Amino acid sequence: MSATRIRRFGAVLAAAAGGTSILLFTRPSIAGNDRGPSPDLVRSQINDSKAVVPSRVVQESALIAANNSNPLDILVIGGGATGCGVALDAATRGLRVGLVEREDFSSGTSSRSTKLIHGGVRYLEKAVFNLDYGQLKLVFHALEERKQVIRNAPHLSNALPCMTPCFDWFEVVYYWVGLKMYDLVAGRHLLHLSRYYSAQESAELFPTLAMKAKDRSLKGAVVYYDGQMNDSRLNVGLALTAALAGAAVLNHAEVISLIKDEASNRIIGARIRNNLSGKEFDTYAKVVVNAAGPFCDSVRKLADQNVQPMICPSSGVHIVLPDYYSPEGMGLIVPKTKDGRVVFMLPWLGRTVAGTTDSDTVITLLPEPHEDEIQFILDAISDYLNVKVRRTDVLSAWSGIRPLAMDPSAKNTESISRDHVVCEDFPGLVTITGGKWTTYRRRCS
Ligand SMILES: Cc1cc2nc3c(=O)[nH]c(=O)nc-3n(C[C@H](O)[C@H](O)[C@H](O)COP(=O)(O)OP(=O)(O)OC[C@H]3O[C@@H](n4cnc5c(N)ncnc54)[C@H](O)[C@@H]3O)c2cc1C
Ligand SMILES: *[C@@H]1O[C@H](CO)[C@@H](O)[C@H](O)[C@H]1NC(C)=O
Ligand SMILES: *[C@@H]1O[C@H](CO)[C@@H](O)[C@H](O)[C@H]1NC(C)=O
Ligand SMILES: *[C@@H]1O[C@H](CO)[C@@H](O)[C@H](O)[C@H]1NC(C)=O
């Protein structure tokens, strides 16, 4: 990136970062930050409209300078939502932070999401039917974060109305009650109230919606609100804001091994390989944070070859369709298709993104959507649309791997809780994974 582009980026981000930092500073400070810059200084650095993100050379030198007698407070592995969130949080607390990402920021799962900032209506349903207080708390916290993300990055996110079509009166009552509960759980973090629209009104709001599906005629729809965001840009925003706050942030730099202190058996740093120059160097840190997403087991393996994996990968595919498939500014979500899955169509950059969720997968560097998954989405949405759905309309498709943390008692990936896991199974190496984009900030506290 050229210096001017970085500068322009910095100015835009500084606006977003202001909100983040103000909130972060209201938290209690943690031990060991007494020698870092004061919160006021960090805040003015982030809010300085002329601030320039230091060059790649400077970032790398800062990582190299962190030697055994002068270690960083935290070295973060992974530049997705989780890693960049951790780095920003730690840097704004005045800690000395480094972050390395082997590809580009947000090249992993964080740029392959549905781009919703949501509490998770489905998790609310589970909470109610399983009387699961844990799930309910999850939804509650996610709804709080939903509002916070929109407040922190208003230039990259917005509230989005989503329509749930109902094809019998039971569905009308069921979804209306369910979405009113969603409003209720949101409380003062509510975006807008949900409401029922008649079949006629629904057709006006969503002209491509079928008036009949599976031989049943449309009875109406319940429209509710969630947030939508620009995931990859928000991620890059977090990385650059962390850099403005003083973190040494380097992309195209991979952790290839971990450094262990023989006496204490503690992880005290990592060997890093700069993939643009081929140069290798060591960076020392008091704590190494493993935020490698679906790859966090391969990082844990660097600490111990025989470690039990904790990631239960689950893939999700999205396709992009032409704009006329859905109206601008309104999404369509079908919570239960004929085979019980979720399908949705959301407006995105003047086009329509359609997708589903969850199928078991293996972890690969560049996950690719399978033809049968694309067909499944087309099949599922065609039941609910009055336009002809054709394979040739698919403009692009992508697949992402959810870094779900394993719960040994779970039966399939859909029943694994979306909550995050933070564990230190090796002294000095903290692994943080799971969760949702929406709650990236919460994972840090
Ligand atoms: C299909 C799908 C849809 C989703 N939709 C939503 C949604 O609508 N809303 C929502 O809130 N959440 C959603 N999620 C969940 C959300 O996307 C993830 O929880 C989140 O992006 C995970 O971020 P992460 O930083 O943990 O992982 P990642 O984004 O994968 O980041 C990990 C990074 O670590 C890097 N890395 C790995 N190994 C190394 C190494 N050795 N050295 C250096 N770097 C390394 C990788 O290159 C990668 O960039 C969705 C997930 C999927 C799969
Ligand atoms: C460690 O780094 C500090 C500061 O960069 C430097 O003064 C010191 O000489 C280095 N120590 C070693 C052992 O290289
Ligand atoms: C999202 O980011 C992309 C890439 O920077 C940009 O082209 C697009 O306009 C952004 N969209 C929104 C809604 O901010
Ligand atoms: C960067 O990584 C790629 C893929 O692993 C490799 O092919 C390439 O040689 C690397 N480049 C350098 C300069 O190390």
Coordinates of C-alpha atoms and ligand atoms in Angstrom, one line a residue:
M1 CA 0.0 0.0 0.0
S2 CA 1.3 3.5 -0.8
A3 CA 1.8 6.0 2.0
T4 CA -1.0 8.2 0.8
R5 CA -3.4 5.3 0.7
I6 CA -2.4 4.3 4.1
R7 CA -2.9 7.8 5.3
R8 CA -6.4 8.1 3.9
F9 CA -7.3 4.7 5.4
G10 CA -5.9 5.8 8.7
A11 CA -8.0 8.9 8.8
V12 CA -11.2 7.0 8.0
L13 CA -10.4 4.3 10.5
A14 CA -9.5 6.7 13.2
A15 CA -13.1 7.8 13.1
A16 CA -14.2 4.2 13.7
A17 CA -11.5 3.5 16.2
G18 CA -12.5 6.5 18.4
G19 CA -15.7 4.7 19.4
T20 CA -13.8 1.4 20.1
S21 CA -11.2 3.0 22.2
I22 CA -13.6 5.0 24.3
L23 CA -15.4 1.9 25.2
L24 CA -12.3 -0.1 25.8
F25 CA -11.0 2.5 28.2
T26 CA -14.0 2.2 30.4
R27 CA -12.8 -1.3 31.3
P28 CA -10.7 -1.9 34.3
S29 CA -7.0 -1.9 33.4
I30 CA -5.1 -5.1 33.8
A31 CA -1.8 -5.7 35.6
G32 CA 1.5 -5.0 33.9
N33 CA 0.4 -2.0 31.8
D34 CA 2.1 0.6 33.9
R35 CA 5.1 1.0 31.6
G36 CA 3.0 1.4 28.4
P37 CA 1.7 4.7 27.1
S38 CA -1.2 6.2 28.9
P39 CA -4.7 5.7 27.7
D40 CA -4.9 9.4 26.8
L41 CA -1.9 9.2 24.6
V42 CA -3.2 6.1 22.8
R43 CA -6.5 7.7 22.3
S44 CA -5.0 10.9 20.8
Q45 CA -2.8 8.7 18.6
I46 CA -5.9 6.9 17.2
N47 CA -7.9 10.1 16.9
D48 CA -5.1 12.1 15.2
S49 CA -6.5 12.8 11.7
K50 CA -3.0 13.1 10.3
A51 CA -1.8 9.8 11.8
V52 CA 0.0 7.5 9.4
V53 CA 0.4 3.8 9.9
P54 CA 4.2 3.1 10.2
S55 CA 5.7 1.2 7.2
R56 CA 6.1 -2.5 7.0
V57 CA 9.9 -2.1 7.7
V58 CA 9.1 -0.3 10.9
Q59 CA 6.6 -3.0 11.9
E60 CA 9.0 -5.8 11.3
S61 CA 11.9 -4.0 13.1
A62 CA 9.6 -3.7 16.2
L63 CA 9.0 -7.4 16.1
I64 CA 12.7 -8.2 15.7
A65 CA 13.6 -5.8 18.6
A66 CA 11.4 -7.8 20.9
N67 CA 14.3 -10.1 22.0
N68 CA 14.6 -12.3 25.1
S69 CA 15.5 -9.5 27.4
N70 CA 13.0 -7.1 25.9
P71 CA 9.9 -9.2 25.1
L72 CA 6.5 -7.9 23.9
D73 CA 3.7 -8.2 26.4
I74 CA 1.6 -10.1 23.8
L75 CA 2.3 -11.7 20.4
V76 CA -0.9 -12.5 18.5
I77 CA -0.9 -15.2 15.8
G78 CA -3.6 -14.6 13.2
G79 CA -5.0 -11.4 11.6
G80 CA -8.7 -12.3 11.4
A81 CA -11.4 -10.7 13.5
T82 CA -10.3 -12.4 16.6
G83 CA -6.6 -11.7 16.4
C84 CA -7.0 -8.1 15.3
G85 CA -9.6 -7.6 18.0
V86 CA -7.2 -8.9 20.6
A87 CA -4.3 -6.7 19.3
L88 CA -6.5 -3.6 19.3
D89 CA -7.9 -4.3 22.7
A90 CA -4.4 -5.0 24.2
A91 CA -2.7 -2.0 22.5
T92 CA -5.3 0.4 23.7
R93 CA -4.7 -0.8 27.2
G94 CA -1.1 0.3 26.9
L95 CA 0.4 -3.1 26.4
R96 CA 3.3 -3.7 23.9
V97 CA 1.7 -5.9 21.2
G98 CA 2.8 -7.6 18.1
L99 CA 0.6 -9.4 15.5
V100 CA 1.5 -11.6 12.6
E101 CA -0.7 -12.9 9.8
R102 CA 0.6 -15.4 7.3
E103 CA -1.6 -14.3 4.4
D104 CA -3.4 -10.9 4.3
F105 CA -5.7 -9.5 7.0
S106 CA -9.1 -11.2 6.9
S107 CA -8.0 -13.7 4.3
G108 CA -9.4 -16.5 6.4
T109 CA -12.9 -17.1 7.8
S110 CA -13.3 -13.4 8.7
S111 CA -13.8 -12.4 5.0
R112 CA -16.0 -15.4 4.2
S113 CA -18.9 -14.8 6.6
T114 CA -22.5 -14.0 5.9
K115 CA -21.6 -10.4 6.9
L116 CA -24.4 -10.3 9.5
I117 CA -23.9 -8.8 12.9
H118 CA -26.6 -10.7 14.8
G119 CA -27.6 -12.1 18.1
G120 CA -28.7 -15.4 16.4
V121 CA -32.4 -16.0 16.2
R122 CA -31.7 -19.7 15.9
Y123 CA -29.8 -19.8 19.1
L124 CA -32.7 -18.0 20.8
E125 CA -35.0 -20.8 19.6
K126 CA -32.6 -23.4 21.0
A127 CA -32.4 -21.5 24.3
V128 CA -36.2 -21.5 24.6
F129 CA -36.8 -25.1 23.6
N130 CA -33.9 -26.6 25.6
L131 CA -34.4 -24.2 28.4
D132 CA -30.7 -23.4 28.0
Y133 CA -29.8 -20.3 30.0
G134 CA -26.2 -20.4 28.5
Q135 CA -27.6 -20.0 25.0
L136 CA -29.8 -17.2 26.1
K137 CA -26.9 -15.4 27.6
L138 CA -25.0 -15.8 24.3
V139 CA -27.8 -14.2 22.4
F140 CA -28.1 -11.4 24.9
H141 CA -24.4 -10.6 24.7
A142 CA -24.3 -10.9 20.9
L143 CA -27.2 -8.4 20.7
E144 CA -25.3 -6.0 22.9
E145 CA -22.2 -6.3 20.6
R146 CA -24.4 -5.9 17.5
K147 CA -25.3 -2.4 18.6
Q148 CA -21.7 -1.7 19.6
V149 CA -20.3 -2.7 16.3
I150 CA -22.7 -0.5 14.4
R151 CA -21.9 2.4 16.8
N152 CA -18.1 1.9 16.4
A153 CA -18.1 1.5 12.6
P154 CA -21.1 3.3 11.2
H155 CA -19.3 3.7 7.8
L156 CA -19.0 -0.1 7.4
S157 CA -22.2 -1.4 8.9
N158 CA -26.0 -0.8 9.0
A159 CA -29.2 -2.2 10.3
L160 CA -30.9 -4.5 7.8
P161 CA -34.5 -5.6 7.7
C162 CA -34.9 -9.3 7.1
M163 CA -38.2 -11.0 6.1
T164 CA -39.3 -14.4 7.3
P165 CA -42.1 -15.6 5.0
C166 CA -44.9 -17.7 6.6
F167 CA -46.9 -20.2 4.7
D168 CA -49.4 -21.2 7.3
W169 CA -51.0 -19.4 10.3
F170 CA -49.0 -21.5 12.8
E171 CA -45.8 -20.1 11.2
V172 CA -47.1 -16.6 11.5
V173 CA -47.8 -16.9 15.2
Y174 CA -44.6 -18.9 15.8
Y175 CA -42.2 -16.5 14.1
W176 CA -44.1 -13.4 15.4
V177 CA -43.8 -14.6 19.0
G178 CA -40.2 -15.7 18.4
L179 CA -39.1 -12.4 16.9
K180 CA -40.9 -10.4 19.5
M181 CA -38.8 -12.3 22.0
Y182 CA -35.7 -11.5 20.0
D183 CA -36.7 -7.8 20.3
L184 CA -37.3 -8.3 24.0
V185 CA -33.9 -9.9 24.7
A186 CA -32.3 -7.0 22.8
G187 CA -33.8 -4.6 25.2
R188 CA -32.2 -1.2 25.0
H189 CA -29.9 -2.6 22.3
L190 CA -32.8 -3.0 19.9
L191 CA -32.3 -1.7 16.4
H192 CA -35.9 -1.5 15.3
L193 CA -39.1 -3.4 16.3
S194 CA -40.1 -6.4 14.3
R195 CA -43.5 -6.6 12.8
Y196 CA -46.0 -8.6 10.8
Y197 CA -46.9 -7.8 7.2
S198 CA -49.9 -9.3 5.3
A199 CA -49.2 -11.4 2.2
Q200 CA -50.1 -8.4 0.0
E201 CA -47.7 -6.1 1.8
S202 CA -45.0 -8.7 1.8
A203 CA -45.2 -9.1 -1.9
E204 CA -44.8 -5.3 -2.3
L205 CA -41.8 -5.3 0.0
F206 CA -40.2 -8.3 -1.6
P207 CA -41.5 -8.5 -5.2
T208 CA -39.7 -11.7 -6.1
L209 CA -41.2 -13.6 -3.1
A210 CA -43.3 -16.6 -4.2
M211 CA -47.0 -16.3 -3.3
K212 CA -47.0 -20.1 -2.9
A213 CA -44.4 -22.5 -1.6
K214 CA -44.7 -26.3 -1.2
D215 CA -48.4 -26.0 -2.2
R216 CA -49.2 -23.6 0.6
S217 CA -50.0 -20.0 -0.1
L218 CA -48.2 -17.1 1.6
K219 CA -50.0 -15.9 4.7
G220 CA -47.7 -13.0 5.4
A221 CA -44.2 -12.3 6.8
V222 CA -42.5 -11.2 9.9
V223 CA -39.8 -8.6 9.3
Y224 CA -37.1 -8.1 11.9
Y225 CA -33.7 -6.3 12.1
D226 CA -30.1 -7.4 12.3
G227 CA -26.9 -5.7 11.4
Q228 CA -24.9 -6.0 8.2
M229 CA -21.3 -5.1 7.9
N230 CA -18.3 -5.1 5.5
D231 CA -16.4 -7.9 7.1
S232 CA -13.0 -7.7 5.4
R233 CA -12.9 -3.9 5.6
L234 CA -13.8 -3.9 9.2
N235 CA -11.1 -6.5 9.8
V236 CA -8.5 -4.4 8.0
G237 CA -9.8 -1.4 10.0
L238 CA -9.1 -3.2 13.3
A239 CA -5.6 -4.1 12.1
L240 CA -4.7 -0.6 11.1
T241 CA -6.3 0.9 14.2
A242 CA -4.2 -1.5 16.3
A243 CA -1.1 -0.3 14.4
L244 CA -2.1 3.4 15.1
A245 CA -2.4 2.5 18.8
G246 CA 1.2 1.2 18.7
A247 CA 0.9 -2.5 17.9
A248 CA 3.5 -3.9 15.5
V249 CA 1.3 -5.5 12.9
L250 CA 2.7 -7.5 10.0
N251 CA 0.9 -9.4 7.3
H252 CA 2.5 -12.0 5.0
A253 CA 4.4 -13.2 8.0
E254 CA 3.9 -16.7 9.3
V255 CA 4.7 -18.3 12.6
I256 CA 6.7 -21.4 11.7
S257 CA 7.7 -22.6 15.2
L258 CA 7.3 -21.6 18.8
I259 CA 10.2 -20.8 21.2
K260 CA 10.1 -22.7 24.5
D261 CA 12.1 -21.9 27.6
E262 CA 13.7 -25.2 28.5
A263 CA 13.9 -24.5 32.2
S264 CA 10.3 -23.4 32.8
N265 CA 8.8 -25.3 29.7
R266 CA 7.0 -22.0 28.9
I267 CA 6.3 -20.7 25.4
I268 CA 8.2 -17.4 25.3
G269 CA 8.1 -16.4 21.6
A270 CA 7.9 -17.5 18.0
R271 CA 10.0 -17.9 14.9
I272 CA 8.4 -15.8 12.2
R273 CA 9.0 -16.0 8.4
N274 CA 8.4 -12.9 6.3
N275 CA 6.8 -14.4 3.2
L276 CA 7.6 -11.3 1.0
S277 CA 11.3 -11.3 1.7
G278 CA 11.9 -14.9 2.9
K279 CA 13.6 -13.5 6.0
E280 CA 13.2 -15.4 9.3
F281 CA 13.5 -13.9 12.8
D282 CA 12.5 -14.6 16.4
T283 CA 10.1 -12.5 18.4
Y284 CA 9.8 -12.9 22.2
A285 CA 6.7 -12.2 24.2
K286 CA 5.4 -12.8 27.7
V287 CA 2.3 -14.3 26.3
V288 CA 1.6 -15.7 22.8
V289 CA -2.0 -15.6 21.7
N290 CA -3.1 -18.2 19.2
A291 CA -5.9 -16.7 17.1
A292 CA -5.3 -18.8 14.0
G293 CA -9.0 -19.6 13.5
P294 CA -9.5 -23.0 11.9
F295 CA -5.7 -23.4 12.0
C296 CA -5.4 -23.0 15.7
D297 CA -4.7 -26.7 16.1
S298 CA -1.7 -26.5 13.8
V299 CA -0.3 -23.8 16.0
R300 CA -1.0 -25.9 19.1
K301 CA 0.9 -28.7 17.4
L302 CA 3.9 -26.4 17.2
A303 CA 3.9 -26.5 21.0
D304 CA 3.2 -30.3 21.2
Q305 CA 3.1 -32.6 18.2
N306 CA 0.7 -35.0 20.0
V307 CA -1.9 -32.4 21.1
Q308 CA -5.7 -33.4 20.9
P309 CA -7.4 -31.2 18.3
M310 CA -10.1 -28.9 19.6
I311 CA -11.5 -27.6 16.3
C312 CA -14.5 -29.2 14.7
P313 CA -14.5 -27.6 11.3
S314 CA -17.8 -26.8 9.6
S315 CA -18.0 -25.1 6.2
G316 CA -20.6 -22.6 4.9
V317 CA -21.1 -21.7 1.2
H318 CA -22.4 -18.4 -0.2
I319 CA -23.2 -17.5 -3.8
V320 CA -23.6 -14.2 -5.5
L321 CA -26.7 -13.7 -7.7
P322 CA -27.8 -10.7 -9.8
D323 CA -29.6 -7.8 -8.2
Y324 CA -33.1 -8.6 -9.5
Y325 CA -33.3 -11.7 -7.3
S326 CA -34.0 -9.5 -4.2
P327 CA -35.0 -5.9 -3.5
E328 CA -32.4 -3.4 -2.3
G329 CA -32.3 -3.0 1.5
M330 CA -34.3 -6.2 2.5
G331 CA -33.1 -9.7 3.3
L332 CA -35.1 -12.9 3.1
I333 CA -34.5 -15.7 5.7
V334 CA -36.2 -19.0 5.6
P335 CA -35.4 -20.6 9.0
K336 CA -36.5 -24.1 7.9
T337 CA -36.4 -25.5 4.4
K338 CA -37.8 -28.8 3.4
D339 CA -34.7 -30.6 4.7
G340 CA -34.6 -28.4 7.9
R341 CA -31.8 -26.1 6.9
V342 CA -31.6 -22.3 6.9
V343 CA -31.4 -20.4 3.6
F344 CA -31.2 -16.7 3.2
M345 CA -30.8 -14.0 0.5
L346 CA -29.3 -10.7 1.5
P347 CA -28.6 -7.6 -0.5
W348 CA -24.8 -7.0 -0.9
L349 CA -23.0 -4.4 -2.9
G350 CA -25.9 -4.1 -5.4
R351 CA -26.1 -7.9 -5.8
T352 CA -27.7 -10.7 -3.8
V353 CA -25.8 -13.0 -1.6
A354 CA -27.5 -16.3 -1.0
G355 CA -26.4 -19.1 1.3
T356 CA -26.9 -21.8 3.8
T357 CA -25.0 -23.0 6.8
D358 CA -23.1 -25.8 8.2
S359 CA -21.8 -29.0 6.7
D360 CA -18.9 -31.0 8.0
T361 CA -15.6 -30.4 6.2
V362 CA -11.8 -30.8 6.4
I363 CA -9.5 -27.8 7.0
T364 CA -7.8 -26.5 3.9
L365 CA -6.0 -23.3 3.1
L366 CA -8.4 -22.2 0.3
P367 CA -11.7 -23.9 1.0
E368 CA -13.8 -24.1 -2.2
P369 CA -17.5 -24.4 -2.6
H370 CA -18.6 -27.8 -4.1
E371 CA -21.1 -27.9 -7.0
D372 CA -23.6 -29.8 -4.9
E373 CA -23.5 -27.1 -2.2
I374 CA -24.2 -24.5 -4.9
Q375 CA -27.0 -26.6 -6.3
F376 CA -28.5 -27.0 -2.8
I377 CA -28.7 -23.2 -2.3
L378 CA -30.2 -22.7 -5.8
D379 CA -32.7 -25.5 -5.1
A380 CA -33.7 -24.2 -1.7
I381 CA -34.2 -20.5 -2.8
S382 CA -36.1 -21.5 -5.9
D383 CA -38.9 -22.8 -3.7
Y384 CA -39.5 -19.3 -2.3
L385 CA -39.0 -17.1 -5.4
N386 CA -41.2 -16.3 -8.4
V387 CA -38.2 -15.8 -10.7
K388 CA -36.5 -18.6 -12.5
V389 CA -33.4 -19.6 -10.6
R390 CA -30.6 -20.7 -13.0
R391 CA -27.1 -22.1 -12.4
T392 CA -25.8 -19.6 -15.0
D393 CA -26.9 -16.7 -12.8
V394 CA -24.3 -17.6 -10.2
L395 CA -21.8 -14.8 -10.5
S396 CA -19.4 -16.1 -7.8
A397 CA -19.3 -18.4 -4.8
W398 CA -17.1 -18.8 -1.8
S399 CA -16.7 -21.1 1.1
G400 CA -15.6 -20.5 4.7
I401 CA -14.6 -22.7 7.6
R402 CA -16.1 -22.0 11.0
P403 CA -13.6 -22.5 13.7
L404 CA -16.0 -24.2 16.1
A405 CA -14.3 -25.4 19.2
M406 CA -15.0 -29.0 20.0
D407 CA -17.5 -30.0 22.6
P408 CA -17.2 -33.8 23.0
S409 CA -20.9 -34.2 23.8
A410 CA -22.1 -32.5 20.6
K411 CA -23.8 -34.6 18.0
N412 CA -23.4 -32.4 14.9
T413 CA -21.8 -29.1 14.1
E414 CA -25.1 -27.3 14.3
S415 CA -25.6 -28.2 17.9
I416 CA -22.2 -27.0 19.0
S417 CA -22.5 -23.7 20.8
R418 CA -21.2 -20.7 18.9
D419 CA -19.6 -19.5 22.0
H420 CA -15.9 -18.9 22.0
V421 CA -13.3 -20.9 23.9
V422 CA -10.2 -19.4 25.6
C423 CA -7.7 -21.8 27.0
E424 CA -4.1 -21.9 28.0
D425 CA -3.2 -25.6 27.5
F426 CA 0.5 -24.8 27.3
P427 CA 2.0 -22.3 29.6
G428 CA 2.5 -19.1 27.7
L429 CA 0.3 -20.0 24.8
V430 CA -3.3 -18.8 25.0
T431 CA -5.7 -20.2 22.3
I432 CA -8.8 -18.2 21.5
T433 CA -11.3 -19.5 19.0
G434 CA -14.9 -20.2 18.2
G435 CA -17.5 -17.5 18.5
K436 CA -18.9 -15.2 15.9
W437 CA -17.7 -12.1 14.1
T438 CA -20.3 -10.2 16.0
T439 CA -18.7 -11.0 19.3
Y440 CA -15.0 -10.5 18.3
R441 CA -14.7 -7.7 20.8
R442 CA -16.3 -9.6 23.7
R443 CA -13.9 -12.5 23.2
C444 CA -11.1 -10.1 24.4
S445 CA -12.5 -9.3 27.8
Ligands
LIG1 C1 -19.9 -19.5 6.2 C2 -19.7 -18.7 7.5 C3 -20.6 -17.6 7.7 C4 -20.5 -16.9 8.9 N1 -21.3 -15.8 9.1 C5 -21.2 -15.1 10.2 C6 -22.1 -14.0 10.4 O1 -22.9 -13.7 9.5 N2 -22.0 -13.2 11.5 C7 -21.0 -13.6 12.4 O2 -21.0 -12.9 13.5 N3 -20.2 -14.6 12.3 C8 -20.2 -15.3 11.2 N4 -19.4 -16.4 11.0 C9 -18.3 -16.6 12.0 C10 -17.1 -15.7 11.9 O3 -16.8 -15.5 10.5 C11 -15.9 -16.3 12.6 O4 -16.3 -16.6 13.9 C12 -14.7 -15.4 12.6 O5 -14.5 -14.8 11.4 C13 -13.5 -16.1 13.1 O6 -12.4 -15.2 13.1 P1 -10.9 -15.7 13.5 O7 -10.1 -14.5 13.5 O8 -11.0 -16.5 14.7 O9 -10.5 -16.7 12.3 P2 -9.9 -16.3 10.8 O10 -10.6 -15.2 10.2 O11 -9.8 -17.6 10.1 O12 -8.4 -15.8 11.1 C14 -7.3 -16.7 11.4 C15 -6.1 -16.2 10.7 O13 -4.9 -16.9 11.2 C16 -4.0 -16.9 10.2 N5 -3.0 -18.0 10.5 C17 -3.2 -19.3 10.6 N6 -2.0 -19.9 10.9 C18 -1.1 -18.9 11.0 C19 0.3 -18.9 11.3 N7 1.0 -20.1 11.6 N8 1.0 -17.8 11.3 C20 0.3 -16.6 11.1 N9 -1.0 -16.5 10.8 C21 -1.7 -17.7 10.8 C22 -4.9 -17.3 9.0 O14 -4.2 -16.9 7.7 C23 -6.1 -16.5 9.2 O15 -6.2 -15.2 8.5 C24 -19.5 -17.2 9.8 C25 -18.6 -18.2 9.6 C26 -18.7 -18.9 8.4 C27 -17.7 -20.0 8.1
LIG2 C1 17.6 -6.7 23.3 O1 17.0 -5.5 22.7 C2 17.3 -4.3 23.4 C3 16.5 -3.2 22.8 O2 16.2 -3.4 21.5 C4 18.8 -4.1 23.2 O3 19.2 -2.9 23.9 C5 19.6 -5.3 23.8 O4 20.9 -5.2 23.6 C6 19.1 -6.6 23.2 N1 19.6 -7.7 23.9 C7 20.2 -8.8 23.3 C8 20.7 -9.9 24.1 O5 20.2 -8.8 22.1
LIG3 C1 -17.1 -3.0 1.3 O1 -15.8 -3.0 1.0 C2 -15.5 -3.1 -0.4 C3 -14.0 -3.3 -0.6 O2 -13.3 -2.2 0.1 C4 -16.1 -1.8 -1.1 O3 -15.9 -2.0 -2.5 C5 -17.5 -1.7 -0.8 O4 -18.1 -0.5 -1.3 C6 -17.8 -1.7 0.7 N1 -19.2 -1.8 1.0 C7 -19.9 -1.2 2.0 C8 -21.3 -1.4 2.1 O5 -19.3 -0.5 2.8
LIG4 C1 5.7 -17.3 0.1 O1 4.8 -18.4 0.3 C2 4.5 -19.1 -0.8 C3 3.5 -20.1 -0.5 O2 3.9 -20.9 0.6 C4 5.8 -19.7 -1.4 O3 5.5 -20.4 -2.6 C5 6.7 -18.5 -1.7 O4 8.0 -19.0 -2.2 C6 7.0 -17.7 -0.5 N1 7.8 -16.5 -0.8 C7 8.9 -16.2 -0.2 C8 9.7 -15.0 -0.7 O5 9.3 -16.8 0.8

